[in-house]
């Protein structure tokens, strides 16, 4: 695994946990990028947002470092921008707006197979140069039939309200999942294995 410093452009506790489990040395710098973009396909949407997040954090850190008398940034580092959405019938389901939105989302996922897309943008800063790489991963997730009472009880836990698609596969929402095809970590919020290889390729170019 690379010794290059990693900077996660996200405050997501789930992405933080995944990076920690993988043994990365990383700092967290949540992106301040405007996430309001025109609707597009799920794969394009997550890649655009991932790039906006990574760009904003990279440019801000470099600008702040230039303004300091003593440098704090390492000579080499990689910024990770990521965005995850759930898609049903090619319709993007983001984080719920309110209780009713969360309920309707979970009800629509019941007994259906949906897709989880995570876009990742990696920006490698080395000296005064920057190189980048972007990709997305897609995982198919099938739900069991979910009853009205099950949805109401799940909503009462508060877990769904900061999750794309209104559920967390790593939490109580995992009880609704019948099967998945693809990378489990991608559903949590970061396709670790693919990202590892992408980083290694990026810094070795």
JSON list of C-alpha atoms in Angstrom, two decimals, residues 75-160:
[
{"chain": "A", "resi": 75, "resn": "UNK", "atom": "CA", "xyz": [5.17, 17.15, -1.27]},
{"chain": "A", "resi": 76, "resn": "UNK", "atom": "CA", "xyz": [2.92, 14.33, -2.44]},
{"chain": "A", "resi": 77, "resn": "UNK", "atom": "CA", "xyz": [-0.69, 13.60, -1.55]},
{"chain": "A", "resi": 78, "resn": "UNK", "atom": "CA", "xyz": [-3.85, 12.17, -3.07]},
{"chain": "A", "resi": 79, "resn": "UNK", "atom": "CA", "xyz": [-7.28, 13.77, -2.64]},
{"chain": "A", "resi": 80, "resn": "UNK", "atom": "CA", "xyz": [-10.26, 11.42, -2.82]},
{"chain": "A", "resi": 81, "resn": "UNK", "atom": "CA", "xyz": [-13.61, 12.84, -3.88]},
{"chain": "A", "resi": 82, "resn": "UNK", "atom": "CA", "xyz": [-16.58, 10.47, -3.85]},
{"chain": "A", "resi": 83, "resn": "UNK", "atom": "CA", "xyz": [-20.32, 10.51, -4.29]},
{"chain": "A", "resi": 84, "resn": "UNK", "atom": "CA", "xyz": [-22.87, 7.70, -3.95]},
{"chain": "A", "resi": 85, "resn": "UNK", "atom": "CA", "xyz": [-26.44, 7.47, -5.21]},
{"chain": "A", "resi": 86, "resn": "UNK", "atom": "CA", "xyz": [-29.11, 4.81, -5.41]},
{"chain": "A", "resi": 87, "resn": "UNK", "atom": "CA", "xyz": [-30.88, 4.38, -8.73]},
{"chain": "A", "resi": 88, "resn": "UNK", "atom": "CA", "xyz": [-34.16, 2.60, -9.44]},
{"chain": "A", "resi": 89, "resn": "UNK", "atom": "CA", "xyz": [-35.16, 2.26, -13.09]},
{"chain": "A", "resi": 90, "resn": "UNK", "atom": "CA", "xyz": [-32.46, 4.83, -13.92]},
{"chain": "A", "resi": 91, "resn": "UNK", "atom": "CA", "xyz": [-34.01, 7.38, -11.54]},
{"chain": "A", "resi": 92, "resn": "UNK", "atom": "CA", "xyz": [-31.61, 8.82, -8.98]},
{"chain": "A", "resi": 93, "resn": "UNK", "atom": "CA", "xyz": [-32.65, 8.44, -5.34]},
{"chain": "A", "resi": 94, "resn": "UNK", "atom": "CA", "xyz": [-30.48, 10.62, -3.14]},
{"chain": "A", "resi": 95, "resn": "UNK", "atom": "CA", "xyz": [-30.75, 11.37, 0.57]},
{"chain": "A", "resi": 96, "resn": "UNK", "atom": "CA", "xyz": [-34.39, 11.82, 1.65]},
{"chain": "A", "resi": 97, "resn": "UNK", "atom": "CA", "xyz": [-35.81, 15.30, 2.03]},
{"chain": "A", "resi": 98, "resn": "UNK", "atom": "CA", "xyz": [-38.12, 14.33, 4.88]},
{"chain": "A", "resi": 99, "resn": "UNK", "atom": "CA", "xyz": [-40.03, 11.44, 6.48]},
{"chain": "A", "resi": 100, "resn": "UNK", "atom": "CA", "xyz": [-42.49, 10.99, 3.61]},
{"chain": "A", "resi": 101, "resn": "UNK", "atom": "CA", "xyz": [-39.71, 11.00, 1.02]},
{"chain": "A", "resi": 102, "resn": "UNK", "atom": "CA", "xyz": [-37.80, 8.35, 2.97]},
{"chain": "A", "resi": 103, "resn": "UNK", "atom": "CA", "xyz": [-40.94, 6.23, 3.33]},
{"chain": "A", "resi": 104, "resn": "UNK", "atom": "CA", "xyz": [-41.79, 6.46, -0.36]},
{"chain": "A", "resi": 105, "resn": "UNK", "atom": "CA", "xyz": [-38.23, 5.62, -1.36]},
{"chain": "A", "resi": 106, "resn": "UNK", "atom": "CA", "xyz": [-38.10, 2.49, 0.81]},
{"chain": "A", "resi": 107, "resn": "UNK", "atom": "CA", "xyz": [-41.55, 1.46, -0.37]},
{"chain": "A", "resi": 108, "resn": "UNK", "atom": "CA", "xyz": [-40.41, 1.79, -4.01]},
{"chain": "A", "resi": 109, "resn": "UNK", "atom": "CA", "xyz": [-37.33, -0.39, -3.32]},
{"chain": "A", "resi": 110, "resn": "UNK", "atom": "CA", "xyz": [-39.40, -3.17, -1.75]},
{"chain": "A", "resi": 111, "resn": "UNK", "atom": "CA", "xyz": [-39.16, -6.45, -3.70]},
{"chain": "A", "resi": 112, "resn": "UNK", "atom": "CA", "xyz": [-37.11, -4.73, -6.40]},
{"chain": "A", "resi": 113, "resn": "UNK", "atom": "CA", "xyz": [-33.53, -4.72, -7.65]},
{"chain": "A", "resi": 114, "resn": "UNK", "atom": "CA", "xyz": [-31.86, -1.32, -7.67]},
{"chain": "A", "resi": 115, "resn": "UNK", "atom": "CA", "xyz": [-28.38, -0.05, -8.44]},
{"chain": "A", "resi": 116, "resn": "UNK", "atom": "CA", "xyz": [-25.89, 1.76, -6.24]},
{"chain": "A", "resi": 117, "resn": "UNK", "atom": "CA", "xyz": [-23.40, 3.98, -8.05]},
{"chain": "A", "resi": 118, "resn": "UNK", "atom": "CA", "xyz": [-20.31, 5.47, -6.44]},
{"chain": "A", "resi": 119, "resn": "UNK", "atom": "CA", "xyz": [-18.17, 7.89, -8.42]},
{"chain": "A", "resi": 120, "resn": "UNK", "atom": "CA", "xyz": [-14.58, 8.47, -7.32]},
{"chain": "A", "resi": 121, "resn": "UNK", "atom": "CA", "xyz": [-12.15, 11.19, -8.41]},
{"chain": "A", "resi": 122, "resn": "UNK", "atom": "CA", "xyz": [-8.51, 10.90, -7.38]},
{"chain": "A", "resi": 123, "resn": "UNK", "atom": "CA", "xyz": [-6.19, 13.90, -7.67]},
{"chain": "A", "resi": 124, "resn": "UNK", "atom": "CA", "xyz": [-2.50, 13.20, -7.16]},
{"chain": "A", "resi": 125, "resn": "UNK", "atom": "CA", "xyz": [-0.49, 16.28, -6.25]},
{"chain": "A", "resi": 126, "resn": "UNK", "atom": "CA", "xyz": [3.28, 15.91, -6.55]},
{"chain": "A", "resi": 127, "resn": "UNK", "atom": "CA", "xyz": [5.36, 19.04, -6.32]},
{"chain": "A", "resi": 128, "resn": "UNK", "atom": "CA", "xyz": [3.70, 21.58, -8.59]},
{"chain": "A", "resi": 129, "resn": "UNK", "atom": "CA", "xyz": [2.08, 18.96, -10.81]},
{"chain": "A", "resi": 130, "resn": "UNK", "atom": "CA", "xyz": [-1.40, 17.45, -10.61]},
{"chain": "A", "resi": 131, "resn": "UNK", "atom": "CA", "xyz": [-2.70, 14.29, -12.26]},
{"chain": "A", "resi": 132, "resn": "UNK", "atom": "CA", "xyz": [-6.12, 12.79, -11.83]},
{"chain": "A", "resi": 133, "resn": "UNK", "atom": "CA", "xyz": [-8.21, 9.71, -12.42]},
{"chain": "A", "resi": 134, "resn": "UNK", "atom": "CA", "xyz": [-11.99, 9.21, -12.27]},
{"chain": "A", "resi": 135, "resn": "UNK", "atom": "CA", "xyz": [-14.16, 6.11, -12.32]},
{"chain": "A", "resi": 136, "resn": "UNK", "atom": "CA", "xyz": [-17.41, 4.70, -11.00]},
{"chain": "A", "resi": 137, "resn": "UNK", "atom": "CA", "xyz": [-18.58, 1.37, -9.68]},
{"chain": "A", "resi": 138, "resn": "UNK", "atom": "CA", "xyz": [-22.08, -0.09, -9.86]},
{"chain": "A", "resi": 139, "resn": "UNK", "atom": "CA", "xyz": [-23.56, -2.71, -7.53]},
{"chain": "A", "resi": 140, "resn": "UNK", "atom": "CA", "xyz": [-26.96, -4.37, -7.98]},
{"chain": "A", "resi": 141, "resn": "UNK", "atom": "CA", "xyz": [-28.94, -4.71, -4.73]},
{"chain": "A", "resi": 142, "resn": "UNK", "atom": "CA", "xyz": [-32.14, -6.74, -4.39]},
{"chain": "A", "resi": 143, "resn": "UNK", "atom": "CA", "xyz": [-34.59, -6.12, -1.54]},
{"chain": "A", "resi": 144, "resn": "UNK", "atom": "CA", "xyz": [-36.97, -8.57, 0.05]},
{"chain": "A", "resi": 145, "resn": "UNK", "atom": "CA", "xyz": [-40.60, -7.45, 0.15]},
{"chain": "A", "resi": 146, "resn": "UNK", "atom": "CA", "xyz": [-40.76, -4.81, 2.91]},
{"chain": "A", "resi": 147, "resn": "UNK", "atom": "CA", "xyz": [-44.04, -4.19, 4.78]},
{"chain": "A", "resi": 148, "resn": "UNK", "atom": "CA", "xyz": [-45.50, -0.88, 5.90]},
{"chain": "A", "resi": 149, "resn": "UNK", "atom": "CA", "xyz": [-44.79, -1.71, 9.54]},
{"chain": "A", "resi": 150, "resn": "UNK", "atom": "CA", "xyz": [-41.17, -2.63, 8.78]},
{"chain": "A", "resi": 151, "resn": "UNK", "atom": "CA", "xyz": [-40.60, 0.67, 7.01]},
{"chain": "A", "resi": 152, "resn": "UNK", "atom": "CA", "xyz": [-42.18, 2.66, 9.86]},
{"chain": "A", "resi": 153, "resn": "UNK", "atom": "CA", "xyz": [-40.06, 0.86, 12.47]},
{"chain": "A", "resi": 154, "resn": "UNK", "atom": "CA", "xyz": [-36.93, 1.43, 10.43]},
{"chain": "A", "resi": 155, "resn": "UNK", "atom": "CA", "xyz": [-37.68, 5.12, 9.98]},
{"chain": "A", "resi": 156, "resn": "UNK", "atom": "CA", "xyz": [-38.14, 5.42, 13.76]},
{"chain": "A", "resi": 157, "resn": "UNK", "atom": "CA", "xyz": [-34.46, 4.46, 14.21]},
{"chain": "A", "resi": 158, "resn": "UNK", "atom": "CA", "xyz": [-33.38, 7.62, 12.38]},
{"chain": "A", "resi": 159, "resn": "UNK", "atom": "CA", "xyz": [-30.86, 5.66, 10.34]},
{"chain": "A", "resi": 160, "resn": "UNK", "atom": "CA", "xyz": [-32.28, 6.36, 6.85]}
]
